[in-house]
Short mmCIF file of C-alpha atoms in Angstrom, two decimals:
data_model
loop_
_atom_site.label_atom_id
_atom_site.label_comp_id
_atom_site.label_asym_id
_atom_site.label_seq_id
_atom_site.Cartn_x
_atom_site.Cartn_y
_atom_site.Cartn_z
CA MET A 26 -137.84 8.21 162.67
CA LYS A 27 -134.74 6.16 161.98
CA PHE A 28 -135.90 3.55 164.47
CA ARG A 29 -139.33 3.43 162.84
CA ARG A 30 -137.83 2.88 159.36
CA LYS A 31 -135.68 0.07 160.77
CA LEU A 32 -138.73 -1.47 162.42
CA LEU A 33 -140.74 -1.27 159.19
CA CYS A 34 -137.87 -2.80 157.24
CA SER A 35 -137.61 -5.68 159.69
CA ALA A 36 -141.34 -6.23 159.50
CA ALA A 37 -141.22 -6.25 155.71
CA LEU A 38 -138.37 -8.78 155.69
CA LEU A 39 -140.28 -10.97 158.15
CA ALA A 40 -143.38 -10.78 155.95
CA LEU A 41 -141.38 -11.73 152.88
CA SER A 42 -139.74 -14.62 154.73
CA THR A 43 -143.11 -15.85 155.97
CA ALA A 44 -144.60 -15.55 152.49
CA ALA A 45 -141.65 -17.45 151.00
CA ALA A 46 -142.04 -20.20 153.57
CA ALA A 47 -145.76 -20.41 152.88
CA GLN A 48 -145.09 -20.55 149.15
CA GLN A 49 -142.55 -23.33 149.69
CA GLN A 50 -145.03 -25.31 151.75
CA ALA A 51 -147.71 -24.76 149.15
CA ARG A 52 -145.51 -26.53 146.60
CA VAL A 53 -146.27 -29.87 148.25
CA SER A 54 -149.05 -31.33 146.13
CA GLY A 55 -152.23 -31.96 148.08
CA ASP A 56 -150.54 -30.72 151.27
CA VAL A 57 -149.19 -34.22 151.93
CA VAL A 58 -146.23 -36.29 150.73
CA ARG A 59 -147.57 -39.78 150.12
CA ILE A 60 -145.32 -42.80 149.57
CA GLY A 61 -146.63 -46.10 148.19
CA VAL A 62 -144.88 -49.38 149.03
CA LEU A 63 -145.77 -51.78 146.23
CA THR A 64 -144.39 -55.27 146.77
CA ASP A 65 -145.00 -58.98 147.27
CA MET A 66 -146.81 -59.26 150.59
CA SER A 67 -147.80 -62.93 150.49
CA GLY A 68 -145.93 -64.76 147.74
CA PHE A 69 -142.53 -66.33 147.19
CA LEU A 70 -140.62 -63.02 147.63
CA SER A 71 -142.43 -61.84 150.75
CA ASP A 72 -139.64 -62.75 153.20
CA MET A 73 -137.07 -60.59 151.45
CA THR A 74 -139.49 -57.68 150.84
CA GLY A 75 -143.11 -57.85 152.04
CA THR A 76 -144.24 -56.37 155.32
CA GLY A 77 -140.58 -55.88 156.24
CA ALA A 78 -140.28 -53.39 153.38
CA VAL A 79 -143.26 -51.44 154.72
CA THR A 80 -141.68 -51.43 158.19
CA ALA A 81 -138.42 -50.07 156.80
CA VAL A 82 -140.15 -47.24 154.91
CA LYS A 83 -142.20 -46.31 157.97
CA MET A 84 -139.03 -46.27 160.10
CA ALA A 85 -137.47 -43.82 157.63
CA VAL A 86 -140.52 -41.56 157.80
CA GLU A 87 -140.55 -41.67 161.60
CA ASP A 88 -136.83 -40.91 161.80
CA PHE A 89 -137.32 -37.97 159.42
CA GLY A 90 -139.85 -36.53 161.86
CA GLY A 91 -143.04 -37.47 160.05
CA LYS A 92 -143.10 -34.19 158.09
CA VAL A 93 -141.25 -32.54 155.23
CA LEU A 94 -141.58 -28.86 154.31
CA GLY A 95 -144.08 -28.64 157.15
CA LYS A 96 -146.41 -31.19 155.53
CA PRO A 97 -147.23 -34.69 156.79
CA ILE A 98 -145.71 -37.80 155.22
CA GLU A 99 -148.04 -40.75 154.74
CA VAL A 100 -147.28 -44.35 153.74
CA VAL A 101 -149.68 -46.63 151.88
CA SER A 102 -148.94 -50.20 150.81
CA ALA A 103 -150.32 -52.93 148.57
CA ASP A 104 -149.64 -56.52 147.52
CA ASN A 105 -148.86 -56.80 143.80
CA GLN A 106 -149.33 -60.60 143.99
CA ASN A 107 -146.38 -60.90 141.59
CA LYS A 108 -148.65 -59.87 138.71
CA ALA A 109 -147.37 -57.20 136.33
CA ASP A 110 -150.85 -56.09 135.26
CA LEU A 111 -152.00 -55.75 138.87
CA ALA A 112 -148.89 -53.74 139.77
CA ALA A 113 -149.64 -51.32 136.94
CA THR A 114 -153.29 -51.03 137.99
CA ILE A 115 -152.39 -50.29 141.61
CA ALA A 116 -149.75 -47.73 140.64
CA ARG A 117 -152.15 -45.96 138.27
CA SER A 118 -154.89 -45.85 140.91
CA TRP A 119 -152.48 -44.51 143.52
CA PHE A 120 -151.30 -41.71 141.23
CA ASP A 121 -154.72 -40.81 139.87
CA THR A 122 -156.92 -41.06 142.94
CA GLN A 123 -154.71 -41.10 146.05
CA GLN A 124 -152.12 -38.46 145.10
CA VAL A 125 -149.19 -40.80 145.73
CA ASP A 126 -145.95 -38.97 144.97
CA MET A 127 -143.47 -41.85 144.96
CA ILE A 128 -143.67 -45.64 144.77
CA ILE A 129 -140.93 -47.84 146.18
CA ASP A 130 -139.75 -51.46 146.31
CA LEU A 131 -141.92 -52.64 143.35
CA GLY A 132 -141.50 -56.41 143.86
CA ASN A 133 -140.20 -58.72 141.14
CA SER A 134 -138.70 -57.55 137.86
CA ALA A 135 -141.89 -57.86 135.81
CA THR A 136 -143.99 -55.94 138.34
CA GLY A 137 -141.19 -53.41 138.70
CA LEU A 138 -141.01 -52.73 134.99
CA SER A 139 -144.76 -52.27 134.69
CA ALA A 140 -145.09 -50.02 137.76
CA ALA A 141 -142.08 -47.90 136.76
CA GLN A 142 -143.59 -47.35 133.31
CA VAL A 143 -146.82 -46.05 134.86
CA ALA A 144 -144.77 -43.73 137.09
CA ALA A 145 -142.92 -42.40 134.05
CA ASP A 146 -146.19 -41.81 132.22
CA LYS A 147 -147.60 -39.92 135.21
CA ASN A 148 -144.36 -38.01 135.96
CA ARG A 149 -144.02 -39.59 139.41
CA ILE A 150 -140.96 -41.14 141.02
CA ALA A 151 -140.42 -44.91 141.16
CA ILE A 152 -137.59 -46.33 143.30
CA ALA A 153 -136.91 -49.97 142.50
CA THR A 154 -135.21 -51.68 145.42
CA SER A 155 -136.52 -55.21 144.89
CA PRO A 156 -136.41 -55.87 141.10
CA GLY A 157 -133.14 -57.17 139.69
CA THR A 158 -133.50 -56.65 135.96
CA THR A 159 -130.98 -54.31 134.35
CA ARG A 160 -133.66 -53.24 131.87
CA LEU A 161 -134.67 -50.58 134.42
CA THR A 162 -131.49 -48.65 133.61
CA ASN A 163 -131.14 -49.80 130.02
CA GLU A 164 -133.91 -50.01 127.41
CA ASN A 165 -136.64 -49.28 130.00
CA CYS A 166 -134.90 -46.38 131.77
CA SER A 167 -136.84 -43.20 132.48
CA ALA A 168 -136.23 -39.77 133.96
CA THR A 169 -138.27 -40.66 137.07
CA THR A 170 -136.94 -44.16 137.85
CA VAL A 171 -134.14 -45.01 140.29
CA HIS A 172 -132.71 -48.52 140.56
CA TYR A 173 -131.35 -48.48 144.08
CA ALA A 174 -130.20 -51.65 145.84
CA TYR A 175 -128.67 -54.03 143.30
CA ASP A 176 -129.20 -55.51 139.87
CA THR A 177 -128.51 -58.83 138.20
CA TYR A 178 -125.28 -57.56 136.63
CA ALA A 179 -123.87 -56.72 140.07
CA LEU A 180 -124.95 -60.04 141.59
CA ALA A 181 -123.31 -61.97 138.77
CA ALA A 182 -120.17 -59.84 138.68
CA GLY A 183 -119.13 -60.82 142.19
CA THR A 184 -120.11 -64.46 142.50
CA VAL A 185 -119.52 -65.75 138.98
CA SER A 186 -116.20 -64.02 138.35
CA THR A 187 -114.78 -65.31 141.63
CA LEU A 188 -115.77 -68.93 141.05
CA VAL A 189 -114.59 -69.00 137.43
CA LYS A 190 -111.19 -67.68 138.55
CA GLN A 191 -111.04 -70.64 140.96
CA GLY A 192 -111.38 -73.03 138.04
CA LEU A 193 -115.11 -73.63 138.46
CA ASP A 194 -115.76 -72.86 134.82
CA ALA A 195 -118.50 -75.26 133.63
CA TRP A 196 -121.91 -73.94 134.62
CA TYR A 197 -125.50 -75.14 134.61
CA PHE A 198 -128.31 -72.72 135.48
CA LEU A 199 -131.59 -73.38 137.25
CA THR A 200 -133.62 -70.28 136.43
CA ILE A 201 -136.98 -68.89 137.48
CA ASP A 202 -139.07 -68.11 134.44
CA PHE A 203 -139.61 -64.37 134.80
CA ALA A 204 -137.77 -61.21 133.81
CA GLY A 205 -135.37 -61.15 136.76
CA GLY A 206 -134.41 -64.81 136.32
CA HIS A 207 -133.79 -64.36 132.60
CA SER A 208 -131.72 -61.27 133.34
CA ILE A 209 -129.43 -62.86 135.92
CA GLU A 210 -128.95 -66.01 133.80
CA LYS A 211 -127.84 -63.83 130.87
CA ASP A 212 -125.54 -61.67 133.00
CA ALA A 213 -124.04 -64.69 134.76
CA SER A 214 -123.55 -66.51 131.44
CA ASP A 215 -121.72 -63.48 130.06
CA PHE A 216 -119.33 -63.48 133.03
CA VAL A 217 -118.74 -67.25 132.70
CA LYS A 218 -117.80 -66.85 129.04
CA ALA A 219 -115.72 -63.71 129.68
CA GLY A 220 -113.68 -65.70 132.18
CA GLY A 221 -113.01 -68.47 129.68
CA GLY A 222 -115.69 -70.84 130.99
CA LYS A 223 -118.70 -72.40 129.34
CA VAL A 224 -122.41 -72.81 130.00
CA ILE A 225 -123.33 -76.46 129.49
CA GLY A 226 -127.05 -76.22 130.15
CA ALA A 227 -129.99 -74.49 131.78
CA ALA A 228 -133.53 -75.24 132.89
CA ARG A 229 -136.33 -72.80 133.62
CA HIS A 230 -139.06 -73.37 136.19
CA PRO A 231 -142.42 -71.63 136.70
CA ILE A 232 -142.88 -69.22 139.63
CA ASP A 233 -145.19 -71.60 141.48
CA THR A 234 -142.87 -74.65 141.34
CA THR A 235 -142.53 -76.50 144.66
CA ASP A 236 -141.00 -79.83 143.56
CA PHE A 237 -137.49 -79.36 142.16
CA SER A 238 -136.49 -83.03 142.02
CA SER A 239 -136.56 -83.31 138.23
CA TYR A 240 -134.65 -80.04 137.80
CA VAL A 241 -131.90 -81.15 140.20
CA LEU A 242 -131.59 -84.51 138.42
CA GLN A 243 -131.26 -82.70 135.08
CA ALA A 244 -128.53 -80.50 136.55
CA ARG A 245 -126.64 -83.52 137.91
CA ALA A 246 -126.88 -85.36 134.57
CA ALA A 247 -125.23 -82.42 132.81
CA LYS A 248 -122.11 -82.91 135.01
CA PRO A 249 -121.29 -79.24 135.59
CA LYS A 250 -118.71 -77.87 138.01
CA VAL A 251 -121.20 -75.28 139.26
CA VAL A 252 -124.97 -75.11 139.47
CA GLY A 253 -126.05 -71.47 139.48
CA PHE A 254 -129.43 -70.92 141.12
CA ALA A 255 -130.88 -68.01 139.13
CA THR A 256 -134.07 -68.23 141.15
CA ALA A 257 -135.37 -66.27 144.09
CA GLY A 258 -137.21 -66.33 147.40
CA GLN A 259 -139.07 -69.49 148.36
CA SER A 260 -138.23 -71.01 144.99
CA ALA A 261 -134.50 -70.61 145.68
CA ILE A 262 -134.94 -72.10 149.15
CA ASN A 263 -136.79 -75.12 147.79
CA ALA A 264 -134.33 -75.63 144.93
CA ILE A 265 -131.19 -75.39 147.09
CA ARG A 266 -132.72 -77.60 149.79
CA THR A 267 -133.58 -80.24 147.19
CA ALA A 268 -130.04 -80.05 145.80
CA GLY A 269 -128.73 -80.72 149.32
CA GLU A 270 -131.08 -83.66 149.81
CA PHE A 271 -129.86 -85.21 146.54
CA GLY A 272 -126.24 -84.67 147.58
CA LEU A 273 -125.57 -82.39 144.63
CA GLY A 274 -123.34 -80.08 146.64
CA LYS A 275 -120.85 -82.83 147.52
CA ASP A 276 -119.15 -82.82 144.13
CA VAL A 277 -120.66 -79.74 142.49
CA ALA A 278 -120.34 -76.14 143.71
CA LEU A 279 -123.63 -74.37 144.38
CA ALA A 280 -123.88 -70.65 143.61
CA GLY A 281 -126.78 -68.65 145.02
CA LEU A 282 -127.04 -65.93 142.41
CA TYR A 283 -130.30 -64.52 143.83
CA VAL A 284 -129.87 -65.54 147.46
CA PHE A 285 -130.62 -63.14 150.32
CA ILE A 286 -129.99 -63.45 154.04
CA SER A 287 -133.64 -64.38 154.59
CA ASP A 288 -133.07 -67.41 152.33
CA VAL A 289 -129.95 -68.45 154.26
CA HIS A 290 -131.93 -68.14 157.50
CA ALA A 291 -134.66 -70.40 156.12
CA LEU A 292 -132.18 -72.95 154.73
CA GLY A 293 -130.01 -73.09 157.84
CA LEU A 294 -126.22 -73.00 157.81
CA LYS A 295 -125.88 -76.78 157.56
CA THR A 296 -127.45 -76.64 154.09
CA ALA A 297 -126.23 -73.21 152.92
CA GLN A 298 -122.65 -73.32 154.26
CA GLY A 299 -119.88 -72.55 151.78
CA MET A 300 -122.18 -70.89 149.27
CA TYR A 301 -120.98 -67.64 147.72
CA VAL A 302 -123.43 -64.76 147.47
CA THR A 303 -123.10 -61.14 146.42
CA THR A 304 -124.97 -58.48 148.39
CA GLY A 305 -125.19 -54.72 148.70
CA PHE A 306 -125.78 -54.86 152.45
CA TYR A 307 -124.95 -57.08 155.40
CA TRP A 308 -126.34 -56.17 158.80
CA ASP A 309 -123.14 -57.13 160.68
CA ARG A 310 -120.65 -55.33 158.43
CA ASP A 311 -119.91 -52.33 160.66
CA GLU A 312 -121.26 -50.43 163.66
CA ALA A 313 -123.61 -48.23 161.61
CA SER A 314 -125.23 -51.22 159.90
CA ARG A 315 -125.50 -53.07 163.23
CA GLN A 316 -127.15 -50.16 165.02
CA TRP A 317 -129.83 -49.73 162.36
CA ALA A 318 -130.38 -53.47 161.92
CA ARG A 319 -130.92 -53.97 165.65
CA ARG A 320 -133.59 -51.29 165.64
CA TYR A 321 -135.22 -53.02 162.69
CA PHE A 322 -134.98 -56.37 164.48
CA GLU A 323 -136.84 -54.95 167.49
CA LYS A 324 -139.81 -54.29 165.21
CA THR A 325 -139.74 -57.42 163.05
CA ARG A 326 -137.77 -60.08 165.00
CA ARG A 327 -135.72 -60.61 161.83
CA MET A 328 -132.55 -59.04 160.49
CA PRO A 329 -133.10 -56.95 157.34
CA THR A 330 -132.37 -58.09 153.83
CA MET A 331 -130.49 -55.91 151.38
CA ILE A 332 -133.84 -54.84 149.91
CA GLN A 333 -135.39 -53.83 153.22
CA ALA A 334 -132.30 -51.83 154.20
CA ALA A 335 -132.41 -50.13 150.80
CA ASP A 336 -136.09 -49.25 151.30
CA TYR A 337 -135.13 -47.24 154.40
CA SER A 338 -132.10 -45.60 152.76
CA ALA A 339 -133.93 -44.70 149.55
CA THR A 340 -136.93 -43.26 151.40
CA THR A 341 -134.65 -41.07 153.50
CA HIS A 342 -132.75 -39.90 150.42
CA TYR A 343 -136.04 -39.05 148.69
CA LEU A 344 -137.31 -37.02 151.66
CA LYS A 345 -134.02 -35.13 151.93
CA ALA A 346 -134.32 -34.27 148.23
CA ILE A 347 -137.82 -32.87 148.74
CA GLN A 348 -136.51 -30.75 151.60
CA ALA A 349 -133.64 -29.46 149.45
CA ALA A 350 -135.83 -28.85 146.39
CA GLY A 351 -138.57 -27.09 148.33
CA THR A 352 -141.19 -29.12 146.45
CA ASP A 353 -142.35 -32.67 145.82
CA GLU A 354 -142.50 -32.12 142.03
CA ALA A 355 -140.84 -35.17 140.48
CA GLY A 356 -138.40 -33.43 138.15
CA GLU A 357 -136.99 -31.11 140.77
CA VAL A 358 -136.78 -33.86 143.39
CA MET A 359 -134.99 -36.20 140.98
CA LYS A 360 -132.50 -33.47 140.19
CA LYS A 361 -131.63 -33.17 143.89
CA MET A 362 -131.51 -36.95 144.32
CA LYS A 363 -128.96 -37.21 141.51
CA GLU A 364 -126.92 -34.24 142.73
CA THR A 365 -126.63 -35.46 146.31
CA PRO A 366 -124.27 -38.27 147.40
CA ILE A 367 -125.69 -41.02 149.62
CA ASN A 368 -123.81 -41.61 152.86
CA ASP A 369 -125.53 -43.75 155.45
CA PHE A 370 -125.45 -47.27 156.90
CA PHE A 371 -126.39 -48.65 153.47
CA ALA A 372 -123.98 -46.86 151.13
CA ARG A 373 -120.78 -44.84 151.27
CA ASN A 374 -120.52 -42.15 148.60
CA GLY A 375 -123.37 -43.68 146.67
CA LYS A 376 -124.50 -41.75 143.63
CA ILE A 377 -127.45 -41.90 141.23
CA ARG A 378 -126.30 -41.78 137.63
CA ALA A 379 -128.10 -40.18 134.70
CA ASP A 380 -129.60 -43.57 133.78
CA GLY A 381 -131.10 -43.93 137.28
CA ARG A 382 -128.63 -46.53 138.55
CA MET A 383 -127.58 -45.93 142.18
CA VAL A 384 -123.93 -46.92 142.21
CA HIS A 385 -122.41 -48.18 145.47
CA ASP A 386 -120.05 -50.85 146.70
CA MET A 387 -121.17 -54.47 146.68
CA PHE A 388 -119.83 -57.30 148.85
CA LEU A 389 -118.85 -60.85 148.01
CA ALA A 390 -119.74 -63.09 150.96
CA ARG A 391 -119.30 -66.74 151.83
CA VAL A 392 -121.94 -68.40 153.99
CA LYS A 393 -120.46 -69.60 157.28
CA SER A 394 -120.57 -73.13 158.59
CA PRO A 395 -122.50 -73.82 161.81
CA ALA A 396 -119.18 -73.98 163.67
CA GLU A 397 -118.06 -70.59 162.35
CA SER A 398 -121.28 -68.81 163.37
CA LYS A 399 -120.98 -67.31 166.85
CA TYR A 400 -124.41 -65.74 167.41
CA PRO A 401 -127.88 -65.51 165.78
CA TRP A 402 -127.84 -64.23 162.20
CA ASP A 403 -124.02 -64.43 162.09
CA TYR A 404 -124.15 -65.89 158.59
CA TYR A 405 -121.64 -64.20 156.29
CA THR A 406 -117.90 -63.77 156.00
CA ILE A 407 -117.20 -60.82 153.71
CA LYS A 408 -114.52 -62.00 151.29
CA ALA A 409 -114.20 -58.93 149.09
CA VAL A 410 -115.48 -55.40 148.59
CA ILE A 411 -116.42 -54.76 144.96
CA PRO A 412 -116.18 -51.01 144.18
CA GLY A 413 -119.35 -49.59 142.71
CA ASP A 414 -117.78 -48.64 139.38
CA GLN A 415 -116.77 -52.30 138.94
CA ALA A 416 -119.89 -53.86 140.39
CA PHE A 417 -122.36 -52.17 138.03
CA GLN A 418 -122.42 -52.02 134.26
CA ASP A 419 -120.62 -49.01 132.82
CA MET A 420 -123.26 -46.55 131.65
CA SER A 421 -121.50 -46.06 128.31
CA LYS A 422 -122.11 -49.75 127.56
CA GLY A 423 -125.79 -49.55 128.41
CA LYS A 424 -128.88 -48.95 126.31
CA CYS A 425 -130.41 -45.97 128.11
CA THR A 426 -130.78 -43.49 125.26
CA MET A 427 -131.80 -40.76 127.70
CA ALA A 428 -128.45 -41.01 129.50
CA LEU A 429 -126.32 -41.43 126.39
CA LYS A 430 -127.48 -38.24 124.65
#
């Protein structure tokens, strides 16, 4: 009799456990976790994001085992064509008709802002790895948005502060005319002035500019000590290359405020050497970053940018949060994402603040000369580690009303 009661008790516990597991699995909406990679697939930012971002997200899903809470993980992707209205339309369609749970990357700052707003309206998670604008964690912050890899404040904090301290205190900016360009010009200008320097001029160019001759001549005529390239992707490559052809870098320092390793690769070390850049990731920094980057290289034949590495890290962090929360519901997943530190090849003790900013160390790097580079993609010398609490704007000085309550 005693044995029978024990057997019945065990059976009841097993039934309850099975029912709990089934209930947990049932909390995955549509019986699938679907991730949407929304980025620039064909335009001027495609080298630093693009298909490489999709590859990174798919690697994260594969490494996670392809399932979470017993349900399959699927990845969809789309080209936002650098159009804010198109990004919003795609995001809305994904949420309404394809049951996408999270969108990631998001492309340039304007497309990122529009897509993140749709996600907030639909109570879905948006992880911005590609946009630079600090508006994502300031006036446009939301409870479902994470700004993961970097922002324009962090890029400016490292590069500008260092050069101004070296006496390079008269700046001219060549800026791309969209939200991210405006944001980094403002942040960089603030750091120039805070260091006792001055901004003596600026010029803004359209996204589709290919001929930068007139802009470089304007910069030279202003006689600055530094030309800050607040422009990105192919536009940055074309602008910096033109500056080199006109000999601008011989007597004026060139600062790549929005320069990624893909841009340095395209420029070549002969042109890019000596330039200071700030980054949140460098593939050759330590053994963990090298191991992951080599796996990525096997799939793409290119080393990852900061954005592409962040796409992998953020996707993994999101999936771990679903596992811990027992659901893919946005509010509960975000709670776990903010509670859980991020420790991987991308970040050490990274943390997501109440305003959605993922805080982690940044790195000030100098681009090597051809003679200094010993092997392919050996492009950076890390000059300084900038602690996360110094690299990113203090939340108390921000404009995120949600976080300041």
